[in-house]
Coordinates of C-alpha atoms in Angstrom, one line a residue:
M1 CA 107.4 112.7 145.5
D2 CA 110.1 110.4 146.8
E3 CA 112.5 111.8 144.2
L4 CA 111.9 115.3 145.5
V5 CA 112.4 114.3 149.1
R6 CA 115.6 112.5 148.2
A7 CA 116.8 115.6 146.4
I8 CA 116.3 117.7 149.4
D9 CA 117.9 115.1 151.7
S10 CA 121.0 115.0 149.5
A11 CA 121.7 118.7 150.0
Q12 CA 124.8 119.1 152.0
D13 CA 123.4 121.5 154.7
L14 CA 120.2 123.0 155.9
E15 CA 120.5 126.2 153.9
K16 CA 120.9 124.2 150.6
K17 CA 117.8 122.1 151.6
V18 CA 115.7 125.2 152.1
E19 CA 117.1 126.8 149.0
Y20 CA 116.1 123.8 146.9
Y21 CA 112.6 123.7 148.4
F22 CA 111.9 127.3 147.3
T23 CA 112.7 126.5 143.7
L24 CA 109.7 124.1 143.6
T25 CA 106.2 124.8 142.4
G26 CA 103.3 124.9 144.9
D27 CA 102.2 121.3 144.1
E28 CA 105.8 120.0 144.4
R29 CA 106.1 121.7 147.8
V30 CA 102.9 120.0 149.0
S31 CA 104.3 116.6 147.8
V32 CA 107.6 117.2 149.6
L33 CA 105.9 118.1 152.9
E34 CA 103.7 115.0 152.6
G35 CA 106.9 113.0 152.1
L36 CA 108.7 114.7 155.0
G37 CA 105.8 113.8 157.3
K38 CA 106.7 110.2 157.0
E39 CA 110.3 110.8 158.3
R40 CA 111.1 110.1 161.9
N41 CA 114.1 112.2 162.8
E42 CA 114.8 115.6 164.4
E43 CA 116.6 116.9 161.3
T44 CA 113.2 116.9 159.5
G45 CA 111.7 119.0 162.2
V46 CA 114.6 121.5 161.9
L47 CA 114.0 121.7 158.2
L48 CA 110.3 122.2 158.5
N49 CA 110.9 125.0 161.0
A50 CA 113.3 126.7 158.6
I51 CA 110.9 126.4 155.7
Y52 CA 108.0 127.8 157.7
L53 CA 110.0 131.0 158.4
Q54 CA 110.0 131.9 154.8
E55 CA 106.9 130.2 153.3
T56 CA 104.2 132.8 152.5
D57 CA 101.4 130.6 151.2
K58 CA 98.9 130.3 154.0
E59 CA 97.7 126.8 153.0
I60 CA 101.2 125.4 152.8
R61 CA 102.1 127.0 156.2
K62 CA 99.0 125.2 157.6
L63 CA 100.3 122.0 156.1
I64 CA 103.7 122.5 157.7
R65 CA 102.1 122.9 161.1
K66 CA 100.1 119.7 160.6
T67 CA 103.3 117.9 159.5
I68 CA 105.1 119.1 162.6
F69 CA 102.2 117.9 164.8
R70 CA 102.4 114.4 163.2
L71 CA 106.1 114.3 163.9
R72 CA 105.6 115.2 167.6
S73 CA 102.8 112.7 167.9
V74 CA 105.2 109.9 167.1
G75 CA 107.8 111.1 169.6
V76 CA 110.1 113.3 167.3
K77 CA 111.3 116.4 169.2
V78 CA 110.6 119.5 167.2
E79 CA 111.2 123.1 168.4
D80 CA 108.2 125.4 168.7
L81 CA 107.3 127.4 165.6
R82 CA 107.7 131.2 165.6
P83 CA 104.5 133.0 166.8
E84 CA 101.9 133.6 164.1
G85 CA 101.8 137.3 164.7
E86 CA 105.4 137.8 163.7
P87 CA 106.0 139.0 160.2
V88 CA 107.0 136.3 157.7
L89 CA 109.9 138.4 156.3
R90 CA 112.2 139.8 158.9
K91 CA 113.2 143.4 158.9
A92 CA 116.8 142.5 158.1
E93 CA 115.6 141.0 154.8
E94 CA 114.4 144.4 153.6
S95 CA 118.0 145.1 152.5
R96 CA 118.3 142.1 150.3
T97 CA 119.2 142.5 146.7
N98 CA 116.7 141.7 144.0
M99 CA 117.2 142.2 140.2
G100 CA 115.0 142.2 137.1
F101 CA 115.9 142.3 133.4
L102 CA 113.8 142.5 130.2
T103 CA 114.7 142.4 126.5
N104 CA 113.0 143.8 123.5
F105 CA 111.2 141.4 121.1
D106 CA 113.4 139.7 118.5
H107 CA 112.6 138.8 114.9
A108 CA 110.7 135.7 116.0
G109 CA 108.4 137.7 118.3
S110 CA 110.1 136.5 121.5
R111 CA 111.7 138.3 124.4
M112 CA 113.4 137.2 127.6
V113 CA 112.7 138.2 131.2
M114 CA 115.1 137.4 134.0
A115 CA 114.8 138.0 137.7
A116 CA 116.9 137.2 140.8
Y117 CA 115.4 137.3 144.3
E118 CA 117.6 137.0 147.4
V119 CA 115.9 134.4 149.6
R120 CA 118.7 134.7 152.2
K121 CA 122.1 136.4 152.4
N122 CA 124.0 135.8 149.1
T123 CA 121.6 133.1 148.0
F124 CA 119.2 133.8 145.1
V125 CA 116.4 132.1 143.2
F126 CA 117.2 133.0 139.5
L127 CA 114.3 132.9 137.0
N128 CA 114.6 132.9 133.2
G129 CA 111.5 133.1 131.1
D130 CA 110.9 133.0 127.3
L131 CA 107.8 135.0 126.3
H132 CA 106.1 135.2 122.9
F133 CA 104.2 138.3 121.7
R134 CA 101.0 136.4 121.1
E135 CA 101.5 133.1 122.9
G136 CA 102.8 134.4 126.3
L137 CA 105.1 132.5 128.6
R138 CA 106.5 129.4 126.7
E139 CA 109.4 128.5 128.9
L140 CA 110.3 129.2 132.6
M141 CA 113.4 128.0 134.3
S142 CA 114.4 128.6 137.9
S143 CA 117.5 127.6 139.9
P144 CA 119.2 128.6 143.2
V145 CA 122.5 130.5 142.7
D146 CA 125.0 132.2 144.9
R147 CA 125.9 135.9 144.4
R148 CA 129.1 135.1 142.5
S149 CA 127.3 132.8 140.0
L150 CA 124.5 135.4 139.6
N151 CA 127.0 138.1 138.8
E152 CA 128.6 135.8 136.2
I153 CA 125.3 135.0 134.6
V154 CA 124.3 138.7 134.4
A155 CA 127.7 139.7 133.0
A156 CA 127.4 136.9 130.4
Y157 CA 124.0 138.0 129.2
R158 CA 125.1 141.7 129.1
S159 CA 128.2 141.0 127.1
G160 CA 126.3 138.8 124.7
T161 CA 123.5 141.3 124.0
K162 CA 124.2 143.5 121.0
E163 CA 122.0 146.0 119.2
P164 CA 119.3 145.8 118.0
A165 CA 118.9 143.5 121.0
F166 CA 118.6 145.3 124.3
L167 CA 118.8 143.9 127.8
V168 CA 117.6 146.5 130.3
E169 CA 117.5 146.3 134.1
I170 CA 114.0 146.8 135.4
S171 CA 112.1 146.6 138.7
P172 CA 112.2 143.1 140.1
S173 CA 108.5 143.4 140.9
Y174 CA 107.7 144.3 137.3
A175 CA 109.8 141.4 136.1
A176 CA 107.5 139.1 138.2
F177 CA 104.5 140.8 136.7
I178 CA 105.8 140.1 133.2
V179 CA 106.2 136.4 134.1
E180 CA 102.7 136.3 135.6
E181 CA 101.1 138.1 132.7
G182 CA 102.8 135.7 130.2
A183 CA 101.6 132.7 132.3
R184 CA 98.0 133.9 132.1
L185 CA 98.3 134.3 128.4
S186 CA 99.8 130.9 127.8
G187 CA 97.9 129.1 130.5
R188 CA 101.1 127.5 131.7
F189 CA 103.3 127.5 134.9
T190 CA 100.5 128.7 137.1
D191 CA 101.8 126.8 140.2
A192 CA 105.2 128.6 140.0
I193 CA 103.5 131.9 139.5
Q194 CA 101.5 131.6 142.7
S195 CA 104.6 131.3 144.9
L196 CA 106.4 134.0 143.0
A197 CA 103.5 136.5 143.4
S198 CA 103.3 135.9 147.2
F199 CA 107.0 136.6 147.5
V200 CA 107.1 139.7 145.3
A201 CA 104.1 141.2 147.1
Q202 CA 106.6 142.1 149.9
L203 CA 108.8 144.2 147.7
K204 CA 108.7 148.0 147.7
D205 CA 109.5 148.8 144.0
T206 CA 108.3 151.9 142.2
V207 CA 106.9 149.9 139.2
H208 CA 104.8 146.8 140.0
K209 CA 102.3 146.9 137.1
P210 CA 101.7 148.7 133.8
D211 CA 99.8 151.6 135.3
D212 CA 102.9 152.6 137.3
I213 CA 104.8 153.2 134.0
H214 CA 102.6 156.1 133.1
S215 CA 103.7 158.4 135.9
L216 CA 107.5 157.9 136.2
P217 CA 109.5 161.1 136.9
V218 CA 111.0 163.0 133.9
A219 CA 112.3 166.6 133.9
D220 CA 109.7 169.1 132.8
D221 CA 111.9 170.6 130.2
V222 CA 112.2 167.2 128.3
A223 CA 109.9 167.3 125.3
P224 CA 108.3 164.1 123.9
Q225 CA 109.9 162.8 120.8
P226 CA 107.5 162.7 117.8
L227 CA 106.1 159.3 116.7
H228 CA 108.5 158.9 113.8
E229 CA 111.5 159.5 116.0
V230 CA 110.3 157.0 118.6
L231 CA 109.7 154.2 116.1
R232 CA 113.0 154.9 114.4
H233 CA 114.9 153.7 117.6
E234 CA 116.7 150.4 117.1
I235 CA 114.7 148.7 119.9
F236 CA 111.8 148.4 117.4
T237 CA 114.0 147.1 114.6
P238 CA 113.5 143.3 115.1
F239 CA 109.8 143.4 115.8
S240 CA 107.1 142.6 113.3
L241 CA 103.5 141.4 113.6
S242 CA 102.2 138.0 112.5
W243 CA 98.7 136.5 112.2
E244 CA 96.9 133.6 110.6
G245 CA 96.5 134.3 106.9
I246 CA 99.3 136.8 106.7
E247 CA 100.6 135.3 103.4
G248 CA 97.2 135.9 101.7
D249 CA 97.1 139.5 103.0
R250 CA 100.7 140.0 101.9
A251 CA 99.8 138.9 98.3
S252 CA 96.8 141.2 98.3
Y253 CA 98.7 144.1 99.7
L254 CA 101.5 143.8 97.2
S255 CA 99.4 143.0 94.1
T256 CA 98.0 145.5 91.6
G257 CA 94.6 143.9 91.5
G258 CA 95.4 141.6 88.6
S259 CA 95.5 144.5 86.1
T260 CA 98.0 144.4 83.2
I261 CA 98.4 148.1 83.7
V262 CA 101.4 149.2 85.8
L263 CA 100.1 151.8 88.2
P264 CA 102.2 154.8 89.1
R265 CA 104.0 154.7 92.4
H266 CA 101.7 157.2 94.1
M267 CA 98.6 155.2 93.1
M268 CA 100.2 152.0 94.4
E269 CA 100.9 153.7 97.7
E270 CA 97.3 154.9 97.9
K271 CA 96.1 151.4 97.3
K272 CA 98.4 150.0 100.0
D273 CA 97.3 152.7 102.5
S274 CA 93.7 151.9 101.8
Y275 CA 94.4 148.2 102.4
L276 CA 96.1 149.1 105.7
R277 CA 93.1 151.1 106.8
D278 CA 90.8 148.2 106.2
L279 CA 93.2 145.8 107.9
V280 CA 93.5 147.8 111.1
G281 CA 89.7 147.5 111.6
R282 CA 89.5 143.8 110.8
Q283 CA 88.6 141.6 113.8
D284 CA 91.7 139.4 113.8
I285 CA 94.0 142.4 113.6
A286 CA 92.0 144.3 116.2
S287 CA 92.7 141.4 118.6
L288 CA 96.4 142.2 118.4
A289 CA 95.9 145.8 119.4
P290 CA 95.9 145.1 123.2
L291 CA 99.1 143.1 122.9
F292 CA 100.7 145.9 120.9
R293 CA 99.6 148.4 123.5
R294 CA 101.3 146.4 126.2
L295 CA 104.4 146.3 124.0
L296 CA 104.5 150.1 123.8
E297 CA 104.0 150.4 127.6
D298 CA 106.9 148.1 128.2
Y299 CA 109.1 149.9 125.7
A300 CA 108.2 153.2 127.3
Y301 CA 109.4 151.7 130.6
L302 CA 112.6 150.4 128.9
F303 CA 113.3 153.9 127.5
H304 CA 112.9 155.4 131.0
C305 CA 115.2 152.8 132.5
M306 CA 117.7 153.6 129.7
G307 CA 117.6 157.3 130.6
D308 CA 115.8 158.3 127.4
G309 CA 113.1 160.6 128.8
A310 CA 112.2 162.1 125.4
R311 CA 111.3 158.7 123.9
Y312 CA 109.6 157.6 127.1
K313 CA 107.3 160.7 126.9
G314 CA 106.9 160.2 123.1
T315 CA 105.8 156.5 123.6
L316 CA 103.3 157.5 126.2
S317 CA 101.9 160.1 123.8
I318 CA 101.3 157.4 121.2
L319 CA 99.4 155.4 123.8
R320 CA 97.2 158.4 124.7
D321 CA 96.2 159.3 121.2
K322 CA 94.1 156.8 119.1
T323 CA 95.2 158.2 115.8
A324 CA 98.9 158.0 116.8
F325 CA 98.3 154.5 118.1
D326 CA 96.7 153.4 114.9
H327 CA 99.5 155.0 112.9
A328 CA 102.1 153.0 114.9
L329 CA 100.1 149.8 114.5
S330 CA 99.8 150.5 110.7
F331 CA 103.6 151.0 110.5
F332 CA 104.2 147.5 111.9
L333 CA 101.5 146.0 109.7
R334 CA 103.2 147.5 106.7
K335 CA 106.5 146.3 107.9
S336 CA 105.2 142.8 108.3
L337 CA 103.5 142.7 104.9
E338 CA 106.6 144.0 103.2
T339 CA 108.9 141.4 104.7
G340 CA 111.2 140.2 102.0
Q341 CA 110.5 143.3 100.0
E342 CA 112.2 146.6 100.4
G343 CA 111.5 147.7 104.0
P344 CA 109.4 150.7 105.0
S345 CA 111.1 153.9 104.2
E346 CA 111.8 156.7 106.6
S347 CA 108.9 158.6 104.9
D348 CA 106.5 155.8 106.0
L349 CA 106.9 157.0 109.5
I350 CA 106.0 160.5 108.7
I351 CA 103.1 160.1 106.2
N352 CA 99.8 159.4 108.1
P353 CA 98.0 156.6 106.3
Y354 CA 94.8 158.0 107.6
G355 CA 95.3 161.5 106.2

């Protein structure tokens, strides 16, 4: 606690002190306020007032009022707080700039989400999260940056991202949802998520949650791309599935059943298709289906943000049709089982393993 208070005190001006405060988690903010309550100077009162103007957590706002009362009770002069009925965010703040970015999954099953929220003019809180397909949010970093630094960070990420990696600008609200969803999956960073959610709730973006993705505007004359055209896009190239026991499944999938007879290619393909049908229905693989569904929803959104309305519609069509969804899941199961072998051919996207 003392270290956090000293870090705030070391900031050169009030704006920097407040900026640092809003990079802290909920528990860290409480610790800081408890520490500030032991101070005995007017500057502390000014800082508490400035924090109170932007703090959205009701319990922490209550703690700020108690801390100010304690300061006044020992003779420290503190200006009156703004009336409770006044909105936490001032109207002028509605024009503030916020940004969100999301990548596709890489070969290791990880993707990156970034967001920047302008807490005051030209001052942002920048978030950078690492999310795994199955494990959720594994790393989350946040730091205050000015507009120039933010622009340099974004430009560096954009210039360093080459296909089949894609960095796509998305709704800042949805970027926060991705972070929150990943935190729920991993069970980590819950304190940071609480303060983020309360801030993002004030934003008026078109896409806040996955349900919003399904009704984005696209011209009526744009036809949905068929499944094989959707999955052929390079955004899917790095992704593959993994699960416990995949090596044993790979051996079974690639084997000929121990026979000394070499089966014709078409019979081997029939055997593999049969194995995939059984695999899709297996409990451990079925547990991956909701995660894969969310991947398709996010990729549909990325296609829309990239201006690819045909693949956006095509991806939604996969989500709305169980046979198409199972076909897409089977394609990535096949791809994962054939890792190190010759990759799935173009025809694998067209032949329905359930037909």
